[in-house]
Amino acid sequence: MAVCVAVIAKENYPLYIRSVPTENELKFHYMVHTSLDVVDEKISAMGKALVDQRELYLGLLYPTEDYKVYGYVTNSKVKFVMVVDSSNTALRDNEIRSMFRKLHNSYTDVMCNPFYNPGDRIQSRQRVEGQVSSLNWTVSLCRAFDSMVTSMMIQVC
Amino acid sequence: MADEALFLLLHNELVSGVYKSAEQGEVENGRCITKLENMGFRVGQGLIERFTKDTARFKDELDIMKFICKDFWTTVFKKQIDNLRTNHQGIYVLQDNKFRLLTQMSAGKQYLEHASKVNFR
């Protein structure tokens, strides 16, 4: 069960970050921020082992005492970071991979939305006057992204 | 084959539509071309996200260029780039000898008649 999910743009600013609301959210934001260094290290192709892999899924970035942080990078250098509860030992690598796959698919759908400007935040709550039809489409696609992330967070393993 | 003709016609109309709806002076200062380029850029971004979803991670710039010349061009234009040249310092020249969006137009009578009349400064 994911505790925090973040989508980080190529320039290392967050496009979407959402955590389980029960805890101090700033802690998760900080963890995601520090994990960016580890992601950069993994994609800079240092050492032969990393180059041979050439996968989008980066695996476990670093474990802390309560949480584990996993990473995934797309070919357009957009990074997905997921923080998972350590007490959930039943979560296997394959499940994390499939969660990242679903996230990537939803992100691609948001990218293809003509009313979404790349670089904007992915949010489903907008108060804009006029152009109701375009607003509805953007809202529904971002809502689909939101609901997909929600399903990952309340998933029972 | 029919769907190719549809996109070709839409594409041509897009260009003439942007020029028709241009305001006074926009044609000269190149704003129409900027609009068209931005449209193409945005569409390209969406296409690239979809296509690179399943490919392996790119190691370096050459990998990216090879992907564009082979996979991307084949998926969009059903052929590969004919010539790729680089100066190894960040400049790449891609040559397509038979660009699919223009082949129909360049062989037509209207273009051959009017092309010779255009004044190339």
Coordinates of C-alpha atoms in Angstrom, one line a residue:
Chain A
M1 CA 0.0 0.0 0.0
A2 CA 1.6 3.2 -1.1
V3 CA 1.8 5.9 1.4
C4 CA 2.9 8.7 -0.9
V5 CA 3.0 9.0 -4.7
A6 CA 4.9 11.8 -6.5
V7 CA 5.4 12.7 -10.2
I8 CA 8.4 14.9 -10.7
A9 CA 9.1 16.7 -14.0
K10 CA 12.3 16.7 -15.9
E11 CA 13.4 20.0 -14.3
N12 CA 13.0 18.4 -10.8
Y13 CA 9.9 20.2 -9.7
P14 CA 6.8 18.2 -8.6
L15 CA 3.9 17.9 -11.1
Y16 CA 1.8 15.8 -8.7
I17 CA 2.4 14.8 -5.1
R18 CA -0.1 13.1 -2.9
S19 CA 0.2 11.4 0.5
V20 CA -2.0 9.6 2.9
P21 CA -3.5 12.4 4.8
T22 CA -3.2 11.0 8.3
E23 CA 0.4 11.8 8.8
N24 CA 2.7 14.8 8.7
E25 CA 2.8 15.3 4.9
L26 CA 5.8 17.5 5.0
K27 CA 7.9 14.5 6.0
F28 CA 6.9 12.7 2.8
H29 CA 7.6 15.7 0.7
Y30 CA 11.1 15.8 2.2
M31 CA 11.6 12.1 1.5
V32 CA 10.6 12.5 -2.1
H33 CA 12.9 15.5 -2.5
T34 CA 15.9 13.6 -1.0
S35 CA 15.2 10.6 -3.2
L36 CA 15.7 12.7 -6.3
D37 CA 19.5 12.5 -5.7
V38 CA 19.4 8.8 -5.7
V39 CA 17.3 8.7 -8.9
D40 CA 19.8 11.0 -10.6
E41 CA 22.7 8.7 -9.6
K42 CA 20.9 5.7 -11.0
I43 CA 20.2 7.3 -14.4
S44 CA 23.6 8.8 -14.9
A45 CA 24.8 5.4 -16.1
M46 CA 27.7 5.0 -13.7
G47 CA 29.2 1.6 -13.6
K48 CA 28.6 -1.3 -15.9
A49 CA 25.8 -3.0 -14.0
L50 CA 23.5 -0.1 -14.3
V51 CA 24.1 0.4 -18.0
D52 CA 23.3 -3.2 -18.7
Q53 CA 19.9 -3.0 -17.1
R54 CA 18.4 -0.2 -19.2
E55 CA 15.0 -0.5 -17.5
L56 CA 12.5 2.2 -16.7
Y57 CA 11.9 0.7 -13.2
L58 CA 14.7 1.8 -10.8
G59 CA 13.8 -0.4 -7.9
L60 CA 14.3 0.3 -4.2
L61 CA 16.0 3.7 -3.9
Y62 CA 16.6 3.7 -0.2
P63 CA 15.0 2.2 2.9
T64 CA 14.4 4.1 6.1
E65 CA 13.2 2.6 9.4
D66 CA 9.5 3.0 8.7
Y67 CA 9.3 3.4 4.9
K68 CA 10.8 2.2 1.6
V69 CA 11.2 4.4 -1.4
Y70 CA 10.9 3.1 -4.9
G71 CA 11.6 4.9 -8.2
Y72 CA 10.8 4.8 -11.9
V73 CA 11.9 7.1 -14.7
T74 CA 10.3 7.6 -18.1
N75 CA 12.2 8.1 -21.3
S76 CA 11.2 11.8 -21.2
K77 CA 13.0 12.0 -17.8
V78 CA 9.8 12.4 -15.8
K79 CA 10.3 10.6 -12.5
F80 CA 7.8 8.7 -10.4
V81 CA 8.5 8.2 -6.7
M82 CA 6.5 6.0 -4.4
V83 CA 6.9 5.7 -0.7
V84 CA 5.7 2.4 0.8
D85 CA 5.1 1.4 4.4
S86 CA 7.9 -0.9 5.6
S87 CA 5.6 -3.0 7.8
N88 CA 3.9 -4.3 4.7
T89 CA 6.2 -7.2 3.9
A90 CA 3.8 -8.8 1.5
L91 CA 4.4 -6.2 -1.2
R92 CA 6.6 -7.9 -3.8
D93 CA 8.7 -6.3 -6.5
N94 CA 6.3 -7.4 -9.2
E95 CA 3.4 -5.6 -7.5
I96 CA 5.5 -2.4 -7.3
R97 CA 6.4 -2.7 -11.0
S98 CA 2.7 -3.1 -12.0
M99 CA 1.8 -0.1 -9.9
F100 CA 4.4 2.0 -11.7
R101 CA 3.1 0.6 -15.0
K102 CA -0.4 1.8 -14.2
L103 CA 0.9 5.2 -13.1
H104 CA 2.9 5.5 -16.4
N105 CA -0.2 4.6 -18.4
S106 CA -2.3 7.2 -16.6
Y107 CA 0.5 9.8 -17.0
T108 CA 0.6 9.2 -20.7
D109 CA -3.1 9.7 -21.0
V110 CA -2.8 13.0 -19.2
M111 CA 0.0 14.1 -21.6
C112 CA -2.2 13.3 -24.6
N113 CA -5.0 15.5 -23.3
P114 CA -4.9 18.6 -25.6
F115 CA -6.1 20.8 -22.8
Y116 CA -3.2 19.9 -20.5
N117 CA -0.1 22.0 -20.9
P118 CA 3.0 20.1 -20.2
G119 CA 4.7 21.5 -17.1
D120 CA 1.5 22.4 -15.4
R121 CA 0.5 20.7 -12.2
I122 CA -1.8 17.7 -12.6
Q123 CA -4.8 18.8 -10.5
S124 CA -8.5 18.0 -10.8
R125 CA -9.8 21.0 -8.9
Q126 CA -10.0 24.1 -11.1
R127 CA -12.1 27.2 -10.8
V128 CA -12.0 28.8 -14.3
E129 CA -14.8 30.9 -15.8
G130 CA -15.8 30.2 -19.3
Q131 CA -14.8 27.3 -21.6
V132 CA -16.8 24.8 -19.6
S133 CA -16.4 22.1 -22.1
S134 CA -12.6 22.1 -22.1
L135 CA -12.7 22.3 -18.3
N136 CA -14.8 19.2 -18.0
W137 CA -12.4 17.2 -20.2
T138 CA -9.3 18.3 -18.2
V139 CA -11.1 17.6 -15.0
S140 CA -12.2 14.2 -16.0
L141 CA -8.8 13.1 -17.2
C142 CA -7.0 14.4 -14.1
R143 CA -9.7 12.9 -12.0
A144 CA -9.0 9.6 -13.7
F145 CA -5.3 10.0 -12.7
D146 CA -6.3 11.0 -9.2
S147 CA -8.6 8.0 -8.8
M148 CA -5.9 5.6 -10.1
V149 CA -3.5 6.9 -7.5
T150 CA -6.2 6.6 -4.8
S151 CA -6.7 2.9 -5.8
M152 CA -3.0 2.4 -5.3
M153 CA -3.0 4.0 -1.9
I154 CA -5.9 2.0 -0.4
Q155 CA -4.9 -1.3 -2.1
V156 CA -4.9 -4.1 0.4
C157 CA -2.2 -6.6 -0.2
Chain B
M1 CA -4.9 3.6 -47.4
A2 CA -7.9 5.9 -47.1
D3 CA -7.0 7.2 -43.7
E4 CA -3.7 8.6 -45.0
A5 CA -5.6 10.8 -47.5
L6 CA -7.8 12.1 -44.7
F7 CA -4.9 13.2 -42.5
L8 CA -3.1 14.8 -45.5
L9 CA -6.2 16.9 -46.3
L10 CA -6.7 17.9 -42.7
H11 CA -3.0 18.8 -42.4
N12 CA -3.1 21.0 -45.5
E13 CA -6.3 22.7 -44.3
L14 CA -4.7 23.3 -40.9
V15 CA -1.9 25.3 -42.5
S16 CA -4.2 27.4 -44.7
G17 CA -6.7 27.8 -41.8
V18 CA -4.0 29.3 -39.6
Y19 CA -3.0 31.7 -42.3
K20 CA -6.5 32.7 -43.1
S21 CA -7.3 33.5 -39.4
A22 CA -4.1 35.5 -39.0
E23 CA -4.4 39.1 -38.1
Q24 CA -2.9 42.0 -39.9
G25 CA 0.9 41.7 -40.0
E26 CA 1.1 38.3 -38.5
V27 CA 2.1 36.6 -41.8
E28 CA 5.2 38.8 -42.2
N29 CA 6.5 38.5 -38.6
G30 CA 6.2 34.8 -38.6
R31 CA 3.6 34.3 -35.9
C32 CA 1.7 31.9 -38.1
I33 CA 4.7 29.7 -38.5
T34 CA 5.3 29.8 -34.7
K35 CA 1.7 28.7 -34.1
L36 CA 2.0 25.8 -36.4
E37 CA 5.3 24.8 -34.9
N38 CA 3.9 24.9 -31.4
M39 CA 1.0 22.7 -32.5
G40 CA 3.3 20.2 -34.0
F41 CA 5.5 20.3 -30.8
R42 CA 2.6 19.5 -28.6
V43 CA 1.3 16.7 -30.7
G44 CA 4.9 15.3 -30.9
Q45 CA 5.1 15.4 -27.1
G46 CA 2.0 13.3 -26.7
L47 CA 3.1 10.8 -29.4
I48 CA 6.6 10.4 -27.8
E49 CA 5.1 9.7 -24.4
R50 CA 3.0 6.9 -25.9
F51 CA 5.8 5.4 -27.9
T52 CA 8.6 5.5 -25.3
K53 CA 6.4 3.9 -22.7
D54 CA 7.5 0.5 -23.7
T55 CA 11.0 1.0 -25.0
A56 CA 14.2 0.5 -23.0
R57 CA 15.8 3.5 -21.3
F58 CA 17.9 5.6 -23.6
K59 CA 21.6 5.5 -22.8
D60 CA 22.8 8.6 -24.6
E61 CA 21.9 11.1 -27.3
L62 CA 22.8 8.8 -30.1
D63 CA 20.3 6.3 -28.7
I64 CA 17.6 9.0 -28.7
M65 CA 18.4 10.0 -32.3
K66 CA 18.3 6.3 -33.5
F67 CA 15.0 5.9 -31.8
I68 CA 13.6 9.0 -33.6
C69 CA 15.0 8.0 -37.0
K70 CA 14.0 4.4 -36.9
D71 CA 11.1 3.6 -34.6
F72 CA 9.4 7.0 -34.4
W73 CA 9.6 7.8 -38.1
T74 CA 8.4 4.3 -39.0
T75 CA 5.4 4.5 -36.7
V76 CA 4.3 7.9 -37.9
F77 CA 5.4 8.0 -41.5
K78 CA 5.8 4.3 -42.3
K79 CA 9.4 4.7 -43.4
Q80 CA 12.8 5.4 -41.9
I81 CA 14.9 8.5 -42.1
D82 CA 17.1 8.2 -45.1
N83 CA 20.1 10.0 -43.8
L84 CA 21.4 11.0 -40.4
R85 CA 24.4 13.2 -40.0
T86 CA 26.1 14.7 -37.0
N87 CA 29.1 16.8 -36.2
H88 CA 29.5 15.0 -32.9
Q89 CA 29.0 18.3 -31.1
G90 CA 25.3 18.3 -30.6
I91 CA 24.1 19.1 -34.2
Y92 CA 22.1 16.4 -36.0
V93 CA 20.8 16.6 -39.6
L94 CA 17.9 14.3 -40.5
Q95 CA 17.2 13.9 -44.2
D96 CA 13.9 12.4 -45.5
N97 CA 14.0 12.1 -49.3
K98 CA 10.3 11.4 -49.6
F99 CA 8.4 13.2 -46.9
R100 CA 4.9 11.6 -46.9
L101 CA 3.0 14.7 -46.0
L102 CA 4.4 16.5 -49.1
T103 CA 4.7 13.9 -51.8
Q104 CA 1.2 14.2 -53.0
M105 CA 1.4 18.0 -53.2
S106 CA 4.9 18.2 -54.8
A107 CA 3.8 16.0 -57.7
G108 CA 0.7 18.0 -58.4
K109 CA 0.1 20.3 -61.3
Q110 CA -0.8 23.3 -59.1
Y111 CA 2.5 23.2 -57.3
L112 CA 4.6 22.8 -60.4
E113 CA 2.9 25.7 -62.0
H114 CA 3.2 28.1 -59.1
A115 CA 6.6 27.1 -57.7
S116 CA 8.5 28.7 -60.6
K117 CA 6.7 31.9 -60.0
V118 CA 7.7 32.3 -56.4
N119 CA 10.5 34.8 -55.9
F120 CA 13.2 33.3 -53.7
R121 CA 15.2 36.1 -52.2

